[in-house]
Coordinates of C-alpha atoms in Angstrom, one line a residue:
Chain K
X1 CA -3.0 -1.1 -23.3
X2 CA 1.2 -0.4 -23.5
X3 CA 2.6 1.3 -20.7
X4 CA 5.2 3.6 -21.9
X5 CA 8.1 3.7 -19.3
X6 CA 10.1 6.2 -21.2
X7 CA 6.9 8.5 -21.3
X8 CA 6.6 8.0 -17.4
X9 CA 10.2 9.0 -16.7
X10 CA 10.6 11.6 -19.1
X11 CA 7.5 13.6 -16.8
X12 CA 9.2 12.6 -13.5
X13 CA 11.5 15.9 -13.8
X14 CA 8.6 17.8 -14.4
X15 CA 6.9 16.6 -11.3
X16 CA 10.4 17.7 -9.5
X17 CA 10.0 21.0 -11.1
X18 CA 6.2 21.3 -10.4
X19 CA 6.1 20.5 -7.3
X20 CA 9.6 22.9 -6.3
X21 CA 8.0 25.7 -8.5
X22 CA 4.5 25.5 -6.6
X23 CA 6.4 25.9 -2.9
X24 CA 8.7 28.7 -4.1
X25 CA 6.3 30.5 -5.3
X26 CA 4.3 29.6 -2.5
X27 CA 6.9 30.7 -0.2
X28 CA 7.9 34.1 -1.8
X29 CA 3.7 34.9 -2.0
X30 CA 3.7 33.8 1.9
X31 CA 7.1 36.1 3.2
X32 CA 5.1 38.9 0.2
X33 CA 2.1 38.9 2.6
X34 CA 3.7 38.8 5.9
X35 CA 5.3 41.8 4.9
X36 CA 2.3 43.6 3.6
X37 CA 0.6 43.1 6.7
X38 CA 3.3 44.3 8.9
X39 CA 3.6 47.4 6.7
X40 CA 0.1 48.2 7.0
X41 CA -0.6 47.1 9.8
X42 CA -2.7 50.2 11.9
X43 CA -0.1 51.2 15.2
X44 CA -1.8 50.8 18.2
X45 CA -2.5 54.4 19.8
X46 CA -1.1 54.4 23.5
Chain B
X1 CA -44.1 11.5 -45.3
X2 CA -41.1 9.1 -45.7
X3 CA -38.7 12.5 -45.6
X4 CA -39.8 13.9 -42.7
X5 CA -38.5 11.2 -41.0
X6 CA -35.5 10.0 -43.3
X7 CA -33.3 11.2 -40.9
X8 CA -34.3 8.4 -38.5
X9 CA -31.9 6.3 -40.1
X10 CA -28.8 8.9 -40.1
X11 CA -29.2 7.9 -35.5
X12 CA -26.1 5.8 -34.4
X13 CA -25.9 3.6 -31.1
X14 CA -23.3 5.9 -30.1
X15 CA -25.5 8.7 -30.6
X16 CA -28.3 6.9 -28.4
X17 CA -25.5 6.1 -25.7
X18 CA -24.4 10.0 -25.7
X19 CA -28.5 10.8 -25.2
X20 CA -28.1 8.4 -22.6
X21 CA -25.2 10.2 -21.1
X22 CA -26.6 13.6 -21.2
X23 CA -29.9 12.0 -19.3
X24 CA -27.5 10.9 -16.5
X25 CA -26.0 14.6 -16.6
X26 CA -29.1 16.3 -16.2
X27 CA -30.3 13.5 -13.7
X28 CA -27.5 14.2 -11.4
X29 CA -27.5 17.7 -11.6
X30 CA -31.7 18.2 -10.9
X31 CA -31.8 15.3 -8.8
X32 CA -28.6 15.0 -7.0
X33 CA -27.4 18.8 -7.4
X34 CA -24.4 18.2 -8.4
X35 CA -22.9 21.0 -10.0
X36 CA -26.0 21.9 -11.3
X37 CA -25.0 25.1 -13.3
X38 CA -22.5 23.0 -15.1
X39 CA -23.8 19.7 -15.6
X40 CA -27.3 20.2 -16.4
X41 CA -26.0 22.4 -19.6
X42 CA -23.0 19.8 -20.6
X43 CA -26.0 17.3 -20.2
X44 CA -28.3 19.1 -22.8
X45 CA -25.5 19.9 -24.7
X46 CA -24.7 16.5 -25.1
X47 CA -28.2 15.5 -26.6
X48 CA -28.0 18.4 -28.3
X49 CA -24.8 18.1 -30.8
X50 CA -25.6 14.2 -30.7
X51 CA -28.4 14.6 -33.1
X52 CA -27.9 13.0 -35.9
X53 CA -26.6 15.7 -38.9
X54 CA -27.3 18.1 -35.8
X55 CA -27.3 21.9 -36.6
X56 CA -26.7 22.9 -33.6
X57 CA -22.7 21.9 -34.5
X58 CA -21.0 22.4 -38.2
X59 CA -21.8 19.9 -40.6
X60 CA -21.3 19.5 -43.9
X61 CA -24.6 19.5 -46.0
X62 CA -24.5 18.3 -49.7
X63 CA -20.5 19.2 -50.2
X64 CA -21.1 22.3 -48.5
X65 CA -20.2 23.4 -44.5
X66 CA -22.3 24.8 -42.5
X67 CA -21.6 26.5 -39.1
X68 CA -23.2 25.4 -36.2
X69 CA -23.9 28.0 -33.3
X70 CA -22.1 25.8 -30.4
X71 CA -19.2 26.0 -32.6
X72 CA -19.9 29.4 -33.3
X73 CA -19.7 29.9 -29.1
X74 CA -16.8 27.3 -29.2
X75 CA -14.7 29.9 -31.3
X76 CA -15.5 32.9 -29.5
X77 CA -15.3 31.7 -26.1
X78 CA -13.4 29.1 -25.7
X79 CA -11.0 28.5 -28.1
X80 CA -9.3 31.5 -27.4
X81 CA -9.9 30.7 -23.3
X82 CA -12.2 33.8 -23.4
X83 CA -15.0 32.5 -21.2
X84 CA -13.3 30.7 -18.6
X85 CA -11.2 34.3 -17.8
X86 CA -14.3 36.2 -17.7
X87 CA -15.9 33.4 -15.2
X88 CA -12.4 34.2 -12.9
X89 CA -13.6 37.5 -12.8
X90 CA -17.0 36.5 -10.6
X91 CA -14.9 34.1 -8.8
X92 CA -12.2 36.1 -8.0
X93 CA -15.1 38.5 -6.8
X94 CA -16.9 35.9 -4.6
X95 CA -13.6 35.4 -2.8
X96 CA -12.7 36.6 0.8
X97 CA -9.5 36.1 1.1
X98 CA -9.2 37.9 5.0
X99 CA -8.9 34.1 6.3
X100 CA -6.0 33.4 4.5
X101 CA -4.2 36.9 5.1
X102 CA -4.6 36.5 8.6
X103 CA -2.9 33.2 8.4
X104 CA -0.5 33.3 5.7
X105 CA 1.2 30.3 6.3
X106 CA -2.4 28.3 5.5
X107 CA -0.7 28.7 1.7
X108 CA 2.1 26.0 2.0
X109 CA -1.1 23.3 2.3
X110 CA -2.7 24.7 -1.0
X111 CA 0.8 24.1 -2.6
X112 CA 1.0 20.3 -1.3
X113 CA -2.5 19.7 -2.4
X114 CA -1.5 20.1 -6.2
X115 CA 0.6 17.0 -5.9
X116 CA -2.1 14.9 -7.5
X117 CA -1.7 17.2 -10.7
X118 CA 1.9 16.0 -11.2
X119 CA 1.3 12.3 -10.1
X120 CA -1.5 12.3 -12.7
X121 CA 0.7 13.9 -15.0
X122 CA 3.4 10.9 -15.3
X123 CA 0.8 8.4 -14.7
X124 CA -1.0 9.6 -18.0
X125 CA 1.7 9.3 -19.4
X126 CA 2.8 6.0 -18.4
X127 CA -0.9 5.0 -19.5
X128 CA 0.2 6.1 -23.3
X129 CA -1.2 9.9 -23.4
X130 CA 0.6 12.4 -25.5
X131 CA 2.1 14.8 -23.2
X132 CA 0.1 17.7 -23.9
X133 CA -3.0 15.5 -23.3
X134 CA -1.4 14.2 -20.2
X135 CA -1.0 17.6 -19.0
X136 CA -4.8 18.3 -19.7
X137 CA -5.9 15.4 -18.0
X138 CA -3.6 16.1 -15.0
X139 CA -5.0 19.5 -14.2
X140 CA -8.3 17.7 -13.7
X141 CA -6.5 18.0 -9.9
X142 CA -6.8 22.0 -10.2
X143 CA -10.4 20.7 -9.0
X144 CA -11.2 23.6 -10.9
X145 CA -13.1 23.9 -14.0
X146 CA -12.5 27.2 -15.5
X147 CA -8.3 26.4 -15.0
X148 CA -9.0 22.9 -16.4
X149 CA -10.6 24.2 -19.7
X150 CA -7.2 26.9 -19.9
X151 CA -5.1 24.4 -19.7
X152 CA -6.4 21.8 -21.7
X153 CA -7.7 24.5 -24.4
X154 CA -4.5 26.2 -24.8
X155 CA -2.5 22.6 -24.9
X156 CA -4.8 21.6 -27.7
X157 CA -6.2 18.3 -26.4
X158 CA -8.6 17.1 -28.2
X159 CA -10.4 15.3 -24.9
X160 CA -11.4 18.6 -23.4
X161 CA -14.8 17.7 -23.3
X162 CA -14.3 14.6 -21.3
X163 CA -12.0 17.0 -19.0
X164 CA -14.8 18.8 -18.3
X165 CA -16.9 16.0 -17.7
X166 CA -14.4 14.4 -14.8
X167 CA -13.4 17.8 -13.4
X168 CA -17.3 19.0 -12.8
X169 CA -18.0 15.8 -11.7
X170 CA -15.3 15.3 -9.3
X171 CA -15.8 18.7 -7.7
X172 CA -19.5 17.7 -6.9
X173 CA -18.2 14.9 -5.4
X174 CA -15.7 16.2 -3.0
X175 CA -18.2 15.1 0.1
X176 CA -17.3 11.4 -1.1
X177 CA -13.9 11.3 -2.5
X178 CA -12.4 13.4 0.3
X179 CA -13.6 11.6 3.7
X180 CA -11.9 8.1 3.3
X181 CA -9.1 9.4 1.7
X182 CA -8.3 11.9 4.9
X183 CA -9.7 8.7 6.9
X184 CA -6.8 6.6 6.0
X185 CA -4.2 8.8 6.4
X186 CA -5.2 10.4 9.8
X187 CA -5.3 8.5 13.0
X188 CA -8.6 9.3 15.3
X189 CA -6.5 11.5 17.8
X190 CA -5.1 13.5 15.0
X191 CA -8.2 14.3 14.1
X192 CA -9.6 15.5 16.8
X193 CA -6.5 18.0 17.5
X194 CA -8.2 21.4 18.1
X195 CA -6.8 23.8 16.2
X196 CA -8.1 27.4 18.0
X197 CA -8.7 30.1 15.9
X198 CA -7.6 33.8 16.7
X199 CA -8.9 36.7 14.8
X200 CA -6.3 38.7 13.2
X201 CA -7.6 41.9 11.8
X202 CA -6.7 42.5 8.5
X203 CA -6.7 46.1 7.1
X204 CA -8.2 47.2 4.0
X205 CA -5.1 48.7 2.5
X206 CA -3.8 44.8 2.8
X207 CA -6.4 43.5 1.0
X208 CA -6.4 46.3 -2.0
X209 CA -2.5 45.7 -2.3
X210 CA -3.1 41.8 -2.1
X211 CA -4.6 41.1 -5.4
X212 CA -2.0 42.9 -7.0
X213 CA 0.5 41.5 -5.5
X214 CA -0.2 38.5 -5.7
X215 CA -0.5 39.1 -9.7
X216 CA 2.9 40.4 -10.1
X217 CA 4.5 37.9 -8.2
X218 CA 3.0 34.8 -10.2
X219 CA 2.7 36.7 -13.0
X220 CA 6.8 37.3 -13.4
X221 CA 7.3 33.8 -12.1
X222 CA 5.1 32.2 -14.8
X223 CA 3.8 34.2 -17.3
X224 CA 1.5 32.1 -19.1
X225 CA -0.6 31.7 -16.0
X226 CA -0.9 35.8 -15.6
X227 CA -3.9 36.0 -17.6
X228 CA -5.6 33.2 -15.5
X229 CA -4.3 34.6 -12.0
X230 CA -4.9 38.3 -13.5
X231 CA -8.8 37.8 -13.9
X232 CA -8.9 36.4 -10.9
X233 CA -7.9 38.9 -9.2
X234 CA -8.8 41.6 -11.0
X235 CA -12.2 40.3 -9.2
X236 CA -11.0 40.2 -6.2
X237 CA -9.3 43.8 -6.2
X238 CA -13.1 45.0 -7.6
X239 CA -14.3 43.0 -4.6
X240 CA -12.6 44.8 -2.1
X241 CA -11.8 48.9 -3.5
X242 CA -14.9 49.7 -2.0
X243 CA -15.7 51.7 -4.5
X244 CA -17.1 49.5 -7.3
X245 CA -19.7 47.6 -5.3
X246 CA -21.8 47.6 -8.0
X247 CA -19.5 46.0 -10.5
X248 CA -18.6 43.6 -8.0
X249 CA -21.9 42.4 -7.4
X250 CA -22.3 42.1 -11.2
X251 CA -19.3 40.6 -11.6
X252 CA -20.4 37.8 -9.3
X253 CA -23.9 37.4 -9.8
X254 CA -24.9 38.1 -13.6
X255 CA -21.1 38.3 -15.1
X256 CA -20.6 34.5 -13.4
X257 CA -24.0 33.7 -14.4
X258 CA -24.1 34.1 -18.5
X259 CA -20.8 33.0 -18.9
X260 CA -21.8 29.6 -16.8
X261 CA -24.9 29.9 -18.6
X262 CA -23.5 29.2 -22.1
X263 CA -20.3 27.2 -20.8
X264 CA -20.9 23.6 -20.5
X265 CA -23.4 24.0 -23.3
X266 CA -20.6 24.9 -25.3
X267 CA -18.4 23.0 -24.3
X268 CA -21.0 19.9 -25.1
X269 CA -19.3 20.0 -28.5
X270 CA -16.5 18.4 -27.4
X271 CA -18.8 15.7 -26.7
X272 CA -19.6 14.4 -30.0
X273 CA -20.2 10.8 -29.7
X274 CA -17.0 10.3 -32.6
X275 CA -14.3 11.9 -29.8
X276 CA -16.2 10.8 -26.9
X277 CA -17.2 7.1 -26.5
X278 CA -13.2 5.9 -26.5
X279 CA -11.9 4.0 -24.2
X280 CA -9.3 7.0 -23.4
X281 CA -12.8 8.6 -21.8
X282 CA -12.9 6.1 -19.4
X283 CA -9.2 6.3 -18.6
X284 CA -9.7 10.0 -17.9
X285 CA -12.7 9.8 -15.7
X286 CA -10.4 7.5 -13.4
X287 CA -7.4 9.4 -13.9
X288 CA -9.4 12.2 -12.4
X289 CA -10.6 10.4 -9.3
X290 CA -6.3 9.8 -9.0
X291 CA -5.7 13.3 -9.2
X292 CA -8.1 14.3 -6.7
X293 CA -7.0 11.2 -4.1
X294 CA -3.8 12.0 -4.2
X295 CA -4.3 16.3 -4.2
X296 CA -6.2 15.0 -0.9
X297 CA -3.2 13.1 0.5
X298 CA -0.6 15.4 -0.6
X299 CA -2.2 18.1 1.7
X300 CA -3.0 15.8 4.8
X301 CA 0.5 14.5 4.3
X302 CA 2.3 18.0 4.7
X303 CA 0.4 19.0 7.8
X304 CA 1.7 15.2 9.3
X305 CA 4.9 16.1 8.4
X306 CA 5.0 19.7 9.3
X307 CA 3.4 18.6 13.2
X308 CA 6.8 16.7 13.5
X309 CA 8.7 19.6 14.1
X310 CA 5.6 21.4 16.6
X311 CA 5.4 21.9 19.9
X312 CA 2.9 19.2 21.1
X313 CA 0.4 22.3 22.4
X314 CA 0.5 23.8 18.8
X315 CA 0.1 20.6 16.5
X316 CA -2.1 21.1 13.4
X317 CA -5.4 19.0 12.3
X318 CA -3.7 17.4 9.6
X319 CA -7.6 17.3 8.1
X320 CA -7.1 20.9 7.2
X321 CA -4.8 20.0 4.4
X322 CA -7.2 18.3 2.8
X323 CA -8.6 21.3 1.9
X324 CA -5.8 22.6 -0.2
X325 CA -7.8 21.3 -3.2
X326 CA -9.4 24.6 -5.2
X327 CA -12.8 23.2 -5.0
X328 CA -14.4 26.3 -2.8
X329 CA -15.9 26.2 -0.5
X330 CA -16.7 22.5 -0.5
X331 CA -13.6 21.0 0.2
X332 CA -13.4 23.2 3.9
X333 CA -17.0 22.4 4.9
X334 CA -16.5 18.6 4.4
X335 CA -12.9 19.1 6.2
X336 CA -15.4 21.7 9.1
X337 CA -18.1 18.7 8.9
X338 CA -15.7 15.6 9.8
X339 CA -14.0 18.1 12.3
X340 CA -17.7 18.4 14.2
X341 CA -18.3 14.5 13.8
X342 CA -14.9 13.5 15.8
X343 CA -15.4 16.1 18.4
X344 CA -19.0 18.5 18.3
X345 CA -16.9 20.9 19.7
X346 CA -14.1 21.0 16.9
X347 CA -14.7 24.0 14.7
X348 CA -11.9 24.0 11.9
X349 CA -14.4 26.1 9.3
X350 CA -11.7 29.2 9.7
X351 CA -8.6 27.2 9.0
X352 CA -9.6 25.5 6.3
X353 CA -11.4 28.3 4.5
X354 CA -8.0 29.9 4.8
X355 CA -6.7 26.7 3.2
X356 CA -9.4 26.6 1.0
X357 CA -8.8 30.3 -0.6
X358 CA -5.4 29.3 -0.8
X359 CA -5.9 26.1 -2.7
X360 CA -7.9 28.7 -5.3
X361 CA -4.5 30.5 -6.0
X362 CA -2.2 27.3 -6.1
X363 CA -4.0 25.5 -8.4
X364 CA -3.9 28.4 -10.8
X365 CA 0.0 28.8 -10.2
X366 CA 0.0 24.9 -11.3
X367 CA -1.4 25.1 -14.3
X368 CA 0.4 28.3 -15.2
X369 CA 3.7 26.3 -14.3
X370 CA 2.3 23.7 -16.6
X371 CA 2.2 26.1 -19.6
X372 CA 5.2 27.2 -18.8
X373 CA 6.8 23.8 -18.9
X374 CA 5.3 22.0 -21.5
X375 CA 3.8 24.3 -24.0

């Protein structure tokens, strides 16, 4: 079996941009939802 | 007399290790219950399309080719990703998502639990797989089958079937790869940090707008995954209008069910003794237990480092990140179950459902960012 070092560091960007895309997305879908519940959120009647 | 059985001789050893194979398959899933609706099918499948000059696949007969009907099914429901969409639709269906909307910030442990997919990634790689097969076998971490086939279907890799294989497999076995791996990384008292739960009403105008939300937002961030996050919630959406009860009960009962039905059957092509018995197959199946191990640890990891910066009264159950992984709901009962064992009084089942459900969407953002990078 050859272990291909170049292969292996060629991906290591990707995992960068994987793993940043994921929690951006993540974040934006997070602050999306906090919104839409404060929106809709019924007001309490006094 | 002699032709009836002249095709005796056409039987391979690797065709008699493949029967062998789809035995275990159908063992595990009857006996064990493993993923039962999955296995059991790959597992006939695999005896199936392992006959020798089998019509059950295409063949060519006396200079001419004939179609086989797997192949047939292959075509029209796989190859152009059909099948695993239309199964999103029953998920997405199945769904509750009110845990996770009345926690929102469960999400940021379904993001750290994809790590596994990108350390997979460059360690296939480093192991000598094409990129694009690298890629396939990474999303093994999804821990979920229907993105797994997606991804590896629309990257073209020609191990899809031994995807499958690892990715069903390792979902059934959440109850045994998870535990030690959250063992290790979790001290005793972290686990048995109570983490109380308090019901946050969540309204139904929230959860109709959710689903499509949700779409848009992935869907203009990475548009190869829109179809993939589209279907499932387009189920979801059905799930909760209200007004389509019916088709949401079809969509996950009888929609789910003939699609998984004919699935791994199909899929059993892929499993051809030829492209299956390599020594790459075996490289997979371990790659796969990597990806899940380390999805496991990115999760528990995140909710250590998160409790850092916690008041001491509000620290989380770092266990719950565990159950960023997609398999649902498997992955929160085993995180719910080891909760109960440290502490009978522990009930985490809320939090990581909420975790859970996230886990669903974040793996399907993964291999959407995938496509987006590499194909």
């Amino acid at each position: 079996m050859n272990l291909d070092f170049d292969a292996f560091l060629d991906t290591l960007p990707i995992m960068g941009m994987g793993m940043a895309g994921i929690f951006i997305v993540t974040i934006v879908i997070i602050l999306a939802m906090v919104i839409l519940q404060k929106v809709t959120q019924p007001k309490d009647k006094e | 007399m002699a032709e009836l059985f002249s095709n005796v001789t056409n039987i391979t050893w690797q065709q008699v290790v493949m029967w062998v194979i789809g035995g275990v398959l159908i063992y595990l899933a009857i006996k064990k219950d493993m993923e039962p609706t999955l296995l059991l099918p790959l597992g006939f499948g695999a005896i199936l399309v392992n006959l020798p000059l089998s019509g059950a696949v295409t063949q060519i007969y006396d200079g001419a080719e004939e179609v086989g009907v797997i192949d047939v099914l292959f075509d029209a429901g796989i190859a152009n990703e059909l099948f695993p969409l239309l199964l999103f639709v029953g998920i997405g269906a199945m769904i509750d998502f009110g845990p996770l909307l009345s926690n929102p910030k469960l999400m940021i442990f379904g993001a750290a639990a994809q790590f596994g997919i990108f350390f997979t990634l460059s360690l296939a790689s480093l192991l000598g797989f094409e990129m694009k097969d690298a890629a396939s076998i990474a999303i093994i971490g999804a821990a979920d089958g229907p993105t797994s086939i997606f991804v590896a279907n629309f990257l073209g890799s020609q191990y899809i079937g031994a995807i499958m294989v690892a990715a069903y497999s390792y979902m059934a076995l959440v109850p045994v790869v998870q535990p030690p791996v959250i063992k290790l990384l979790t001290t005793k008292k972290e686990r048995l940090i109570r983490m109380p739960f308090r019901q946050q009403s969540v309204s139904k105008l929230t959860k109709i707008l959710f689903p499509i939300i949700i779409t848009a937002i992935t869907g203009i961030v990475s548009p190869r995954s829109v179809a993939l996050i589209g279907f499932l919630m387009f189920g979801n959406l059905v799930r909760e209008c209200g007004v389509l009860d019916s088709l949401s009960e079809t969509a996950q009962k009888v929609l789910a069910n003939l699609v998984t039905l004919f699935l791994g059957i199909t899929i059993a092509t892929k499993m051809q003794a030829e492209m299956f018995l390599t020594p790459q197959t075996l490289m997979i199946i371990v790659l796969g237990l990597v990806a899940f191990v380390f999805d496991t640890a990115g999760g528990v990891l995140i909710a250590k480092l998160i409790n850092l910066f916690l008041p001491k009264n509000k620290k989380l159950n770092p266990m719950i990140g565990a159950a960023g992984i997609s398999a649902f709901p498997m992955s929160a009962r085993v995180v719910h179950k080891m909760g109960l064992k440290e502490d009978p009084q522990n009930f985490l089942l809320m939090h990581s459902i909420g975790v859970n459900v996230s886990g669903q969407i974040a793996s399907v953002i993964a291999g959407g960012l995938i496509l987006n990078m590499l194909a």
